[in-house]
Coordinates of N, CA and C in Angstrom, one line a residue:
M1 N 76.0 196.9 338.9 CA 76.2 198.1 338.0 C 76.8 197.7 336.7
R2 N 77.7 196.7 336.7 CA 78.3 196.3 335.4 C 77.2 195.7 334.5
R3 N 76.3 194.9 335.1 CA 75.2 194.3 334.3 C 74.3 195.4 333.7
V4 N 74.1 196.5 334.4 CA 73.3 197.6 334.0 C 73.9 198.2 332.8
L5 N 75.2 198.5 332.9 CA 75.9 199.2 331.8 C 76.0 198.3 330.6
L6 N 76.2 197.0 330.8 CA 76.3 196.1 329.7 C 75.0 196.0 328.9
A7 N 73.9 196.0 329.7 CA 72.5 195.9 329.1 C 72.3 197.1 328.2
G8 N 72.6 198.3 328.8 CA 72.4 199.5 328.0 C 73.3 199.5 326.8
A9 N 74.5 199.1 326.9 CA 75.5 199.1 325.8 C 75.0 198.1 324.7
A10 N 74.3 197.0 325.1 CA 73.8 196.1 324.1 C 72.7 196.8 323.3
F11 N 71.8 197.6 324.0 CA 70.8 198.3 323.3 C 71.4 199.3 322.2
M12 N 72.4 200.0 322.7 CA 73.0 201.1 321.8 C 73.8 200.4 320.7
A13 N 74.4 199.3 321.0 CA 75.2 198.6 319.9 C 74.3 198.2 318.8
L14 N 73.1 197.6 319.2 CA 72.1 197.2 318.2 C 71.7 198.4 317.4
A15 N 71.5 199.5 318.0 CA 71.0 200.7 317.3 C 72.0 201.2 316.3
V16 N 73.3 201.2 316.7 CA 74.3 201.7 315.8 C 74.6 200.7 314.7
A17 N 74.7 199.4 315.1 CA 75.2 198.4 314.1 C 74.1 198.0 313.1
A18 N 72.9 198.0 313.5 CA 71.8 197.5 312.6 C 71.8 198.2 311.2
P19 N 71.8 199.5 311.1 CA 71.6 200.1 309.8 C 72.9 200.5 309.2
A20 N 74.1 200.4 309.9 CA 75.3 200.9 309.4 C 76.0 200.0 308.4
H21 N 76.8 200.6 307.5 CA 77.5 199.8 306.5 C 79.0 200.3 306.6
A22 N 79.8 199.6 307.4 CA 81.1 200.0 307.6 C 82.0 199.5 306.4
V23 N 83.0 200.2 306.1 CA 84.0 199.8 305.2 C 85.0 198.9 305.9
T24 N 85.2 197.7 305.5 CA 86.2 196.8 306.1 C 87.5 196.8 305.3
D25 N 88.6 196.6 306.0 CA 89.9 196.6 305.4 C 90.7 195.4 305.9
P26 N 91.4 194.7 305.1 CA 92.1 193.5 305.5 C 93.2 193.8 306.6
V27 N 93.4 192.8 307.5 CA 94.4 192.9 308.5 C 95.8 192.7 307.8
G28 N 96.7 193.5 308.2 CA 98.1 193.4 307.7 C 98.4 193.9 306.3
D29 N 97.5 194.7 305.8 CA 97.7 195.2 304.4 C 98.5 196.5 304.4
F30 N 99.6 196.5 305.1 CA 100.4 197.7 305.1 C 100.9 198.1 303.7
L31 N 100.9 199.4 303.3 CA 101.3 199.8 302.0 C 102.8 199.3 301.7
P32 N 103.0 198.9 300.5 CA 104.4 198.4 300.2 C 105.4 199.5 300.3
T33 N 105.0 200.8 300.2 CA 105.9 201.9 300.3 C 106.1 202.4 301.7
Y34 N 105.4 201.8 302.7 CA 105.5 202.2 304.1 C 106.8 201.8 304.7
V35 N 107.5 202.7 305.3 CA 108.9 202.4 305.9 C 108.9 202.3 307.4
G36 N 107.8 202.5 308.1 CA 107.8 202.5 309.5 C 107.5 201.1 310.1
P37 N 107.4 201.1 311.5 CA 107.1 199.8 312.1 C 105.7 199.4 311.8
Q38 N 105.4 198.1 311.7 CA 104.1 197.6 311.3 C 103.3 197.4 312.6
D39 N 103.1 198.5 313.4 CA 102.3 198.4 314.6 C 100.8 198.1 314.2
A40 N 100.2 197.3 315.0 CA 98.8 196.9 314.7 C 97.9 198.1 314.8
D41 N 98.2 199.1 315.6 CA 97.3 200.3 315.7 C 97.5 201.3 314.6
L42 N 98.3 200.9 313.6 CA 98.4 201.7 312.4 C 97.8 201.0 311.2
D43 N 97.1 199.9 311.5 CA 96.5 199.1 310.4 C 95.0 199.1 310.6
V44 N 94.3 199.9 309.7 CA 92.8 200.0 309.8 C 92.1 198.7 309.4
T45 N 91.1 198.3 310.1 CA 90.3 197.2 309.8 C 88.9 197.5 309.5
E46 N 88.4 198.7 310.0 CA 87.0 199.1 309.8 C 86.9 200.6 309.9
F47 N 86.1 201.2 309.1 CA 85.9 202.6 309.1 C 84.4 202.9 308.8
L48 N 83.8 203.7 309.7 CA 82.4 204.0 309.6 C 82.1 205.5 309.9
V49 N 81.3 206.1 309.0 CA 80.8 207.5 309.3 C 79.3 207.5 309.2
T50 N 78.6 208.0 310.2 CA 77.2 208.2 310.2 C 76.9 209.6 310.3
F51 N 75.8 210.1 309.8 CA 75.3 211.4 309.9 C 74.0 211.5 310.6
N52 N 74.0 212.2 311.7 CA 72.8 212.5 312.5 C 72.2 213.8 312.0
A53 N 71.2 213.7 311.2 CA 70.6 214.9 310.6 C 70.0 215.8 311.7
A54 N 69.4 215.1 312.7 CA 68.7 215.9 313.7 C 69.6 216.8 314.5
D55 N 70.8 216.4 314.7 CA 71.8 217.2 315.5 C 72.9 217.8 314.6
S56 N 72.8 217.5 313.3 CA 73.8 218.0 312.3 C 75.2 217.6 312.7
V57 N 75.5 216.4 313.0 CA 76.8 215.9 313.5 C 77.2 214.6 312.7
F58 N 78.4 214.6 312.3 CA 79.0 213.3 311.8 C 79.6 212.5 312.9
N59 N 79.3 211.3 313.0 CA 79.9 210.4 314.0 C 80.8 209.4 313.3
I60 N 82.0 209.4 313.7 CA 83.1 208.6 313.0 C 83.6 207.5 314.0
R61 N 83.7 206.3 313.4 CA 84.3 205.3 314.2 C 85.4 204.6 313.3
A62 N 86.6 204.3 313.9 CA 87.6 203.6 313.2 C 88.1 202.5 314.1
T63 N 88.4 201.4 313.5 CA 88.9 200.2 314.3 C 90.2 199.8 313.7
M64 N 91.2 199.6 314.6 CA 92.5 199.1 314.2 C 92.7 197.6 314.5
A65 N 93.8 197.1 313.9 CA 94.0 195.7 314.1 C 94.5 195.3 315.5
G66 N 94.9 196.3 316.3 CA 95.4 196.1 317.7 C 95.1 197.4 318.5
D67 N 95.3 197.2 319.8 CA 95.0 198.3 320.7 C 95.8 199.6 320.4
I68 N 95.1 200.7 320.4 CA 95.8 202.0 320.2 C 96.7 202.4 321.3
D69 N 97.9 202.5 321.0 CA 98.9 202.7 322.1 C 99.6 204.1 321.9
P70 N 99.2 205.1 322.8 CA 99.8 206.4 322.7 C 101.3 206.5 322.9
S71 N 101.9 205.4 323.4 CA 103.4 205.4 323.6 C 104.1 205.1 322.2
N72 N 103.3 204.6 321.3 CA 103.9 204.4 319.9 C 103.6 205.6 319.0
P73 N 104.5 205.9 318.1 CA 104.3 207.1 317.2 C 103.1 206.8 316.3
G74 N 102.5 207.9 315.8 CA 101.5 207.7 314.8 C 100.2 208.6 315.1
L75 N 99.5 208.8 314.1 CA 98.2 209.6 314.2 C 97.3 209.1 313.1
Y76 N 96.1 209.6 313.1 CA 95.1 209.2 312.1 C 94.6 210.5 311.3
A77 N 94.7 210.5 310.0 CA 94.2 211.6 309.2 C 92.9 211.1 308.5
I78 N 91.9 211.9 308.7 CA 90.6 211.6 308.0 C 90.3 212.7 307.0
G79 N 90.3 212.3 305.8 CA 90.0 213.2 304.7 C 88.6 213.3 304.4
V80 N 88.1 214.6 304.1 CA 86.7 214.8 303.9 C 86.6 215.6 302.5
N81 N 85.7 215.2 301.7 CA 85.4 215.9 300.5 C 84.0 216.5 300.6
T82 N 84.0 217.8 300.8 CA 82.7 218.5 301.0 C 82.1 219.0 299.7
G83 N 82.8 218.7 298.6 CA 82.2 219.1 297.3 C 83.3 219.6 296.3
T84 N 84.4 220.2 296.9 CA 85.4 220.7 296.0 C 86.7 220.0 296.2
G85 N 86.7 218.8 296.7 CA 87.9 218.0 296.9 C 88.6 217.7 295.6
V86 N 89.8 217.6 295.6 CA 90.6 217.3 294.4 C 91.4 216.0 294.7
I87 N 91.9 215.4 293.6 CA 92.7 214.2 293.8 C 94.0 214.7 294.4
Q88 N 94.4 214.1 295.5 CA 95.6 214.5 296.3 C 96.8 213.7 295.8
P89 N 98.0 214.2 296.1 CA 99.3 213.7 295.5 C 99.7 212.4 296.2
F90 N 98.9 211.3 296.1 CA 99.2 210.1 296.7 C 99.6 209.0 295.6
A91 N 99.6 209.5 294.3 CA 99.8 208.5 293.2 C 101.1 207.8 293.3
N92 N 102.1 208.5 293.9 CA 103.4 207.8 294.0 C 103.5 206.6 294.9
I93 N 102.4 206.4 295.7 CA 102.3 205.3 296.6 C 101.2 204.4 296.1
G94 N 100.7 204.6 294.9 CA 99.7 203.7 294.3 C 98.3 204.0 294.7
N95 N 98.0 205.2 295.2 CA 96.7 205.6 295.6 C 96.3 206.9 295.0
P96 N 96.0 206.9 293.7 CA 95.8 208.1 292.9 C 94.4 208.7 293.0
N97 N 93.5 208.0 293.7 CA 92.1 208.4 293.7 C 91.6 208.9 295.1
V98 N 92.5 209.3 295.9 CA 92.1 209.8 297.3 C 91.8 211.3 297.2
I99 N 90.5 211.6 297.5 CA 90.1 213.0 297.2 C 89.6 213.6 298.6
F100 N 90.0 214.8 298.9 CA 89.5 215.5 300.0 C 89.9 217.0 300.0
N101 N 89.2 217.8 300.7 CA 89.5 219.2 300.8 C 89.5 219.7 302.3
Q102 N 89.2 218.7 303.2 CA 89.4 219.0 304.6 C 90.0 217.8 305.3
V103 N 90.6 218.0 306.4 CA 91.3 216.9 307.1 C 91.0 217.0 308.6
V104 N 90.5 215.9 309.2 CA 90.4 215.8 310.7 C 91.6 215.0 311.1
V105 N 92.3 215.5 312.1 CA 93.5 214.8 312.6 C 93.2 214.3 314.0
V106 N 93.3 213.0 314.2 CA 93.1 212.3 315.5 C 94.4 211.8 316.0
T107 N 94.8 212.1 317.2 CA 96.0 211.6 317.8 C 95.6 210.4 318.7
K108 N 96.6 209.6 319.0 CA 96.4 208.4 319.8 C 95.9 208.7 321.2
T109 N 96.2 209.9 321.7 CA 95.7 210.3 323.0 C 94.2 210.8 323.0
G110 N 93.7 211.0 321.8 CA 92.3 211.5 321.7 C 92.3 213.0 321.3
A111 N 93.4 213.7 321.6 CA 93.4 215.1 321.2 C 93.3 215.2 319.7
S112 N 92.4 216.0 319.2 CA 92.2 216.1 317.7 C 91.9 217.5 317.3
F113 N 92.0 217.7 316.0 CA 91.7 219.0 315.5 C 91.3 219.0 314.0
L114 N 90.5 220.0 313.7 CA 90.1 220.2 312.3 C 90.4 221.7 312.0
G115 N 91.5 221.9 311.3 CA 92.0 223.3 311.1 C 92.4 223.9 312.5
A116 N 91.8 225.0 312.8 CA 92.1 225.6 314.1 C 91.1 225.2 315.2
N117 N 90.2 224.3 314.9 CA 89.2 223.9 315.8 C 89.6 222.6 316.6
L118 N 89.6 222.7 317.9 CA 90.0 221.6 318.7 C 88.9 220.6 318.9
L119 N 89.1 219.3 318.8 CA 88.1 218.3 319.0 C 88.7 217.2 320.0
T120 N 87.8 216.3 320.5 CA 88.3 215.3 321.3 C 87.7 213.9 320.8
A121 N 88.6 213.0 320.6 CA 88.2 211.6 320.2 C 88.1 210.8 321.5
N122 N 87.3 209.8 321.5 CA 87.3 208.8 322.5 C 88.1 207.6 322.0
V123 N 89.1 207.2 322.8 CA 89.9 206.1 322.4 C 89.7 204.9 323.4
F124 N 89.4 203.8 323.0 CA 89.3 202.6 323.9 C 89.7 201.4 323.1
D125 N 90.6 200.7 323.7 CA 91.2 199.4 323.1 C 91.6 199.8 321.7
N126 N 91.1 199.1 320.7 CA 91.5 199.3 319.3 C 90.6 200.2 318.5
V127 N 89.8 200.9 319.2 CA 88.8 201.7 318.5 C 88.9 203.2 318.9
F128 N 88.6 204.1 318.0 CA 88.4 205.5 318.4 C 87.1 206.0 317.7
T129 N 86.4 206.9 318.4 CA 85.2 207.5 317.9 C 85.4 209.0 318.1
I130 N 84.8 209.7 317.1 CA 84.9 211.2 317.2 C 83.6 211.8 316.6
S131 N 83.1 212.8 317.1 CA 81.9 213.5 316.5 C 82.4 214.9 316.0
V132 N 82.0 215.2 314.8 CA 82.4 216.4 314.1 C 81.1 217.1 313.7
P133 N 80.9 218.3 314.2 CA 79.7 219.1 313.8 C 79.7 219.5 312.4
L134 N 78.6 219.4 311.7 CA 78.5 219.8 310.3 C 79.0 221.3 310.2
A135 N 78.8 222.1 311.2 CA 79.2 223.5 311.1 C 80.7 223.7 310.9
L136 N 81.4 222.7 311.3 CA 82.9 222.8 311.0 C 83.3 222.2 309.7
L137 N 82.3 221.6 309.0 CA 82.5 221.1 307.6 C 81.5 221.6 306.7
P138 N 81.4 222.9 306.5 CA 80.3 223.5 305.6 C 80.5 223.0 304.2
S139 N 79.3 222.8 303.6 CA 79.3 222.2 302.2 C 80.0 223.2 301.2
T140 N 80.7 222.6 300.3 CA 81.2 223.4 299.1 C 80.6 222.8 297.9
G141 N 79.4 222.2 298.0 CA 78.7 221.7 296.8 C 77.9 220.4 297.1
F142 N 78.4 219.6 298.0 CA 77.7 218.3 298.3 C 76.8 218.5 299.5
A143 N 75.7 217.7 299.4 CA 74.9 217.5 300.6 C 75.7 216.7 301.6
P144 N 75.4 216.9 302.9 CA 76.2 216.1 303.9 C 76.3 214.6 303.7
T145 N 75.2 214.0 303.2 CA 75.2 212.6 302.9 C 76.0 212.2 301.7
E146 N 76.4 213.2 300.9 CA 77.3 213.0 299.8 C 78.7 213.2 300.0
Y147 N 79.1 213.7 301.2 CA 80.5 214.0 301.5 C 81.3 212.7 301.3
G148 N 82.5 212.8 300.8 CA 83.4 211.7 300.7 C 84.3 211.6 301.9
W149 N 84.7 210.4 302.4 CA 85.5 210.2 303.6 C 86.5 209.1 303.3
N150 N 87.7 209.3 303.9 CA 88.7 208.3 303.9 C 89.6 208.5 305.1
I151 N 90.4 207.4 305.4 CA 91.3 207.5 306.6 C 92.6 206.9 306.2
W152 N 93.7 207.6 306.7 CA 95.0 207.0 306.5 C 95.8 207.2 307.8
P153 N 96.2 206.2 308.5 CA 97.2 206.3 309.6 C 98.5 206.7 309.0
R154 N 99.3 207.4 309.8 CA 100.6 207.8 309.4 C 101.5 208.0 310.6
L155 N 102.8 207.8 310.5 CA 103.7 208.0 311.6 C 103.8 209.4 312.1
A156 N 103.8 210.3 311.2 CA 104.0 211.7 311.5 C 103.2 212.6 310.5
P157 N 102.9 213.8 311.0 CA 102.1 214.7 310.1 C 103.0 215.3 309.0
P158 N 102.4 215.8 307.9 CA 103.2 216.6 307.0 C 104.0 217.6 307.7
P159 N 105.2 218.0 307.1 CA 105.7 217.7 305.8 C 106.4 216.4 305.6
S160 N 106.3 215.4 306.5 CA 106.9 214.1 306.3 C 106.3 213.5 305.1
G161 N 107.0 212.6 304.4 CA 106.6 212.1 303.1 C 105.5 211.1 303.2
N162 N 105.1 210.6 302.0 CA 104.1 209.6 301.9 C 104.6 208.3 302.4
D163 N 105.9 208.1 302.5 CA 106.4 206.8 302.9 C 106.1 206.5 304.4
V164 N 105.5 207.4 305.1 CA 105.1 207.2 306.5 C 103.6 206.9 306.6
I165 N 102.9 206.8 305.5 CA 101.5 206.4 305.5 C 101.4 204.9 305.5
S166 N 100.8 204.3 306.5 CA 100.8 202.8 306.6 C 99.6 202.1 305.9
D167 N 98.5 202.8 305.8 CA 97.3 202.1 305.3 C 96.3 203.1 304.8
F168 N 95.4 202.7 303.9 CA 94.2 203.5 303.5 C 92.9 202.8 303.7
A169 N 91.9 203.4 304.0 CA 90.5 202.9 304.0 C 89.5 203.9 303.7
P170 N 88.7 203.8 302.7 CA 88.7 202.7 301.8 C 90.0 202.7 300.9
N171 N 90.4 201.6 300.4 CA 91.6 201.5 299.6 C 91.4 202.4 298.3
N172 N 92.2 203.5 298.2 CA 92.3 204.3 297.0 C 91.0 204.9 296.6
A173 N 90.2 205.3 297.6 CA 88.8 205.8 297.2 C 88.3 206.5 298.4
T174 N 87.0 206.9 298.3 CA 86.3 207.5 299.4 C 85.0 206.8 299.7
M175 N 84.4 207.0 300.8 CA 83.1 206.4 301.2 C 82.1 207.6 301.6
T176 N 80.8 207.3 301.6 CA 79.9 208.3 302.0 C 79.3 207.9 303.4
A177 N 78.7 208.9 304.1 CA 78.2 208.6 305.4 C 76.9 207.9 305.3
T178 N 76.7 207.0 306.3 CA 75.4 206.3 306.5 C 74.5 207.2 307.3
V179 N 73.2 207.2 307.0 CA 72.2 207.9 307.8 C 71.3 206.9 308.4
P180 N 71.5 206.6 309.7 CA 70.6 205.6 310.4 C 69.2 205.9 310.3
E181 N 68.4 204.9 310.3 CA 66.9 205.0 310.2 C 66.4 205.6 311.5
P182 N 65.3 206.4 311.5 CA 64.7 206.9 312.7 C 64.5 205.9 313.8
A183 N 64.1 204.7 313.4 CA 63.9 203.6 314.4 C 65.2 203.3 315.1
A184 N 66.3 203.4 314.4 CA 67.6 203.1 315.1 C 67.9 204.2 316.1
W185 N 67.7 205.4 315.7 CA 68.0 206.5 316.7 C 67.0 206.3 317.9
A186 N 65.8 205.9 317.7 CA 64.8 205.7 318.8 C 65.3 204.6 319.7
L187 N 65.9 203.5 319.1 CA 66.4 202.4 319.9 C 67.6 202.9 320.7
M188 N 68.4 203.7 320.1 CA 69.6 204.2 320.9 C 69.1 205.0 322.1
I189 N 68.2 205.9 321.8 CA 67.6 206.8 322.9 C 67.0 205.9 324.0
G190 N 66.3 204.9 323.5 CA 65.7 203.9 324.5 C 66.7 203.2 325.3
G191 N 67.8 202.9 324.7 CA 68.9 202.3 325.5 C 69.4 203.2 326.6
F192 N 69.6 204.5 326.3 CA 70.0 205.5 327.3 C 68.9 205.5 328.4
A193 N 67.6 205.6 328.0 CA 66.5 205.7 329.0 C 66.5 204.4 329.9
F194 N 66.7 203.3 329.3 CA 66.7 202.0 330.0 C 67.8 202.0 331.1
V195 N 69.0 202.4 330.7 CA 70.1 202.5 331.7 C 69.7 203.5 332.8
G196 N 69.2 204.6 332.4 CA 68.9 205.7 333.4 C 67.8 205.2 334.4
G197 N 66.8 204.5 333.9 CA 65.8 203.9 334.7 C 66.3 202.9 335.7
L198 N 67.2 202.0 335.2 CA 67.7 201.0 336.1 C 68.6 201.6 337.2
L199 N 69.3 202.6 336.8 CA 70.2 203.3 337.8 C 69.3 204.0 338.9
R200 N 68.2 204.7 338.4 CA 67.3 205.3 339.4 C 66.7 204.3 340.4
R201 N 66.3 203.2 339.8 CA 65.7 202.2 340.7 C 66.7 201.6 341.7
R202 N 68.0 201.5 341.2 CA 69.0 201.0 342.2 C 69.2 202.0 343.3
S203 N 69.2 203.3 342.9 CA 69.4 204.4 343.9 C 68.2 204.4 344.9
L204 N 67.0 204.2 344.4 CA 65.8 204.2 345.3 C 65.9 203.0 346.3
R205 N 66.3 201.8 345.8 CA 66.4 200.7 346.7 C 67.5 200.9 347.7
A206 N 68.6 201.5 347.3 CA 69.6 201.8 348.3 C 69.2 202.8 349.4
A207 N 68.3 203.7 349.0 CA 67.9 204.7 350.0 C 66.8 204.3 350.9
L208 N 66.1 203.2 350.5 CA 65.0 202.7 351.4 C 65.5 202.1 352.7
P209 N 64.8 202.3 353.8 CA 65.3 201.7 355.1 C 65.2 200.2 355.0
V210 N 66.1 199.6 355.7 CA 66.1 198.1 355.7 C 65.2 197.6 356.8

């Protein structure tokens, strides 16, 4: 069973990784204004957003320098600029170009929200992923592929100050979503079908008389 899942995971990893362009961030680059513990799960090392136009969903993946530990304080704020974002008040910590008008909040347990809308992130080891429907992020001027994105871990939500923000990715800026090529989506679907087929064959063999 483990080999089956690993084979399918390999297919899907290729599908996602091949066309994507993640923003990488150095390990240990905690902001000099940050006053909290330098826990590895508050240090972003990679951030990626892809847009699935067929399903109208943004798929977000963030990687930290160490395993995400819900017993440690902290959460992840993901800023989104749907077209009317303005420069936010981060200049006093040396990040004057962070722009957003919506925020997705992801906790270390996976419980997440966007305004009043509850979401669920998948947390495993040092990575979390979350899918956000475009319907929850309606455009205010940009096409979905033009939306700006950034992430900043912090010890506590506002109204706590900026000194509890540990890191930014991209540094002092925003990134746009990647749109995987149709062939990549086909490869991902093929990976799911491959796993399903192997599991069905295993079930059939188990059911046959010896």
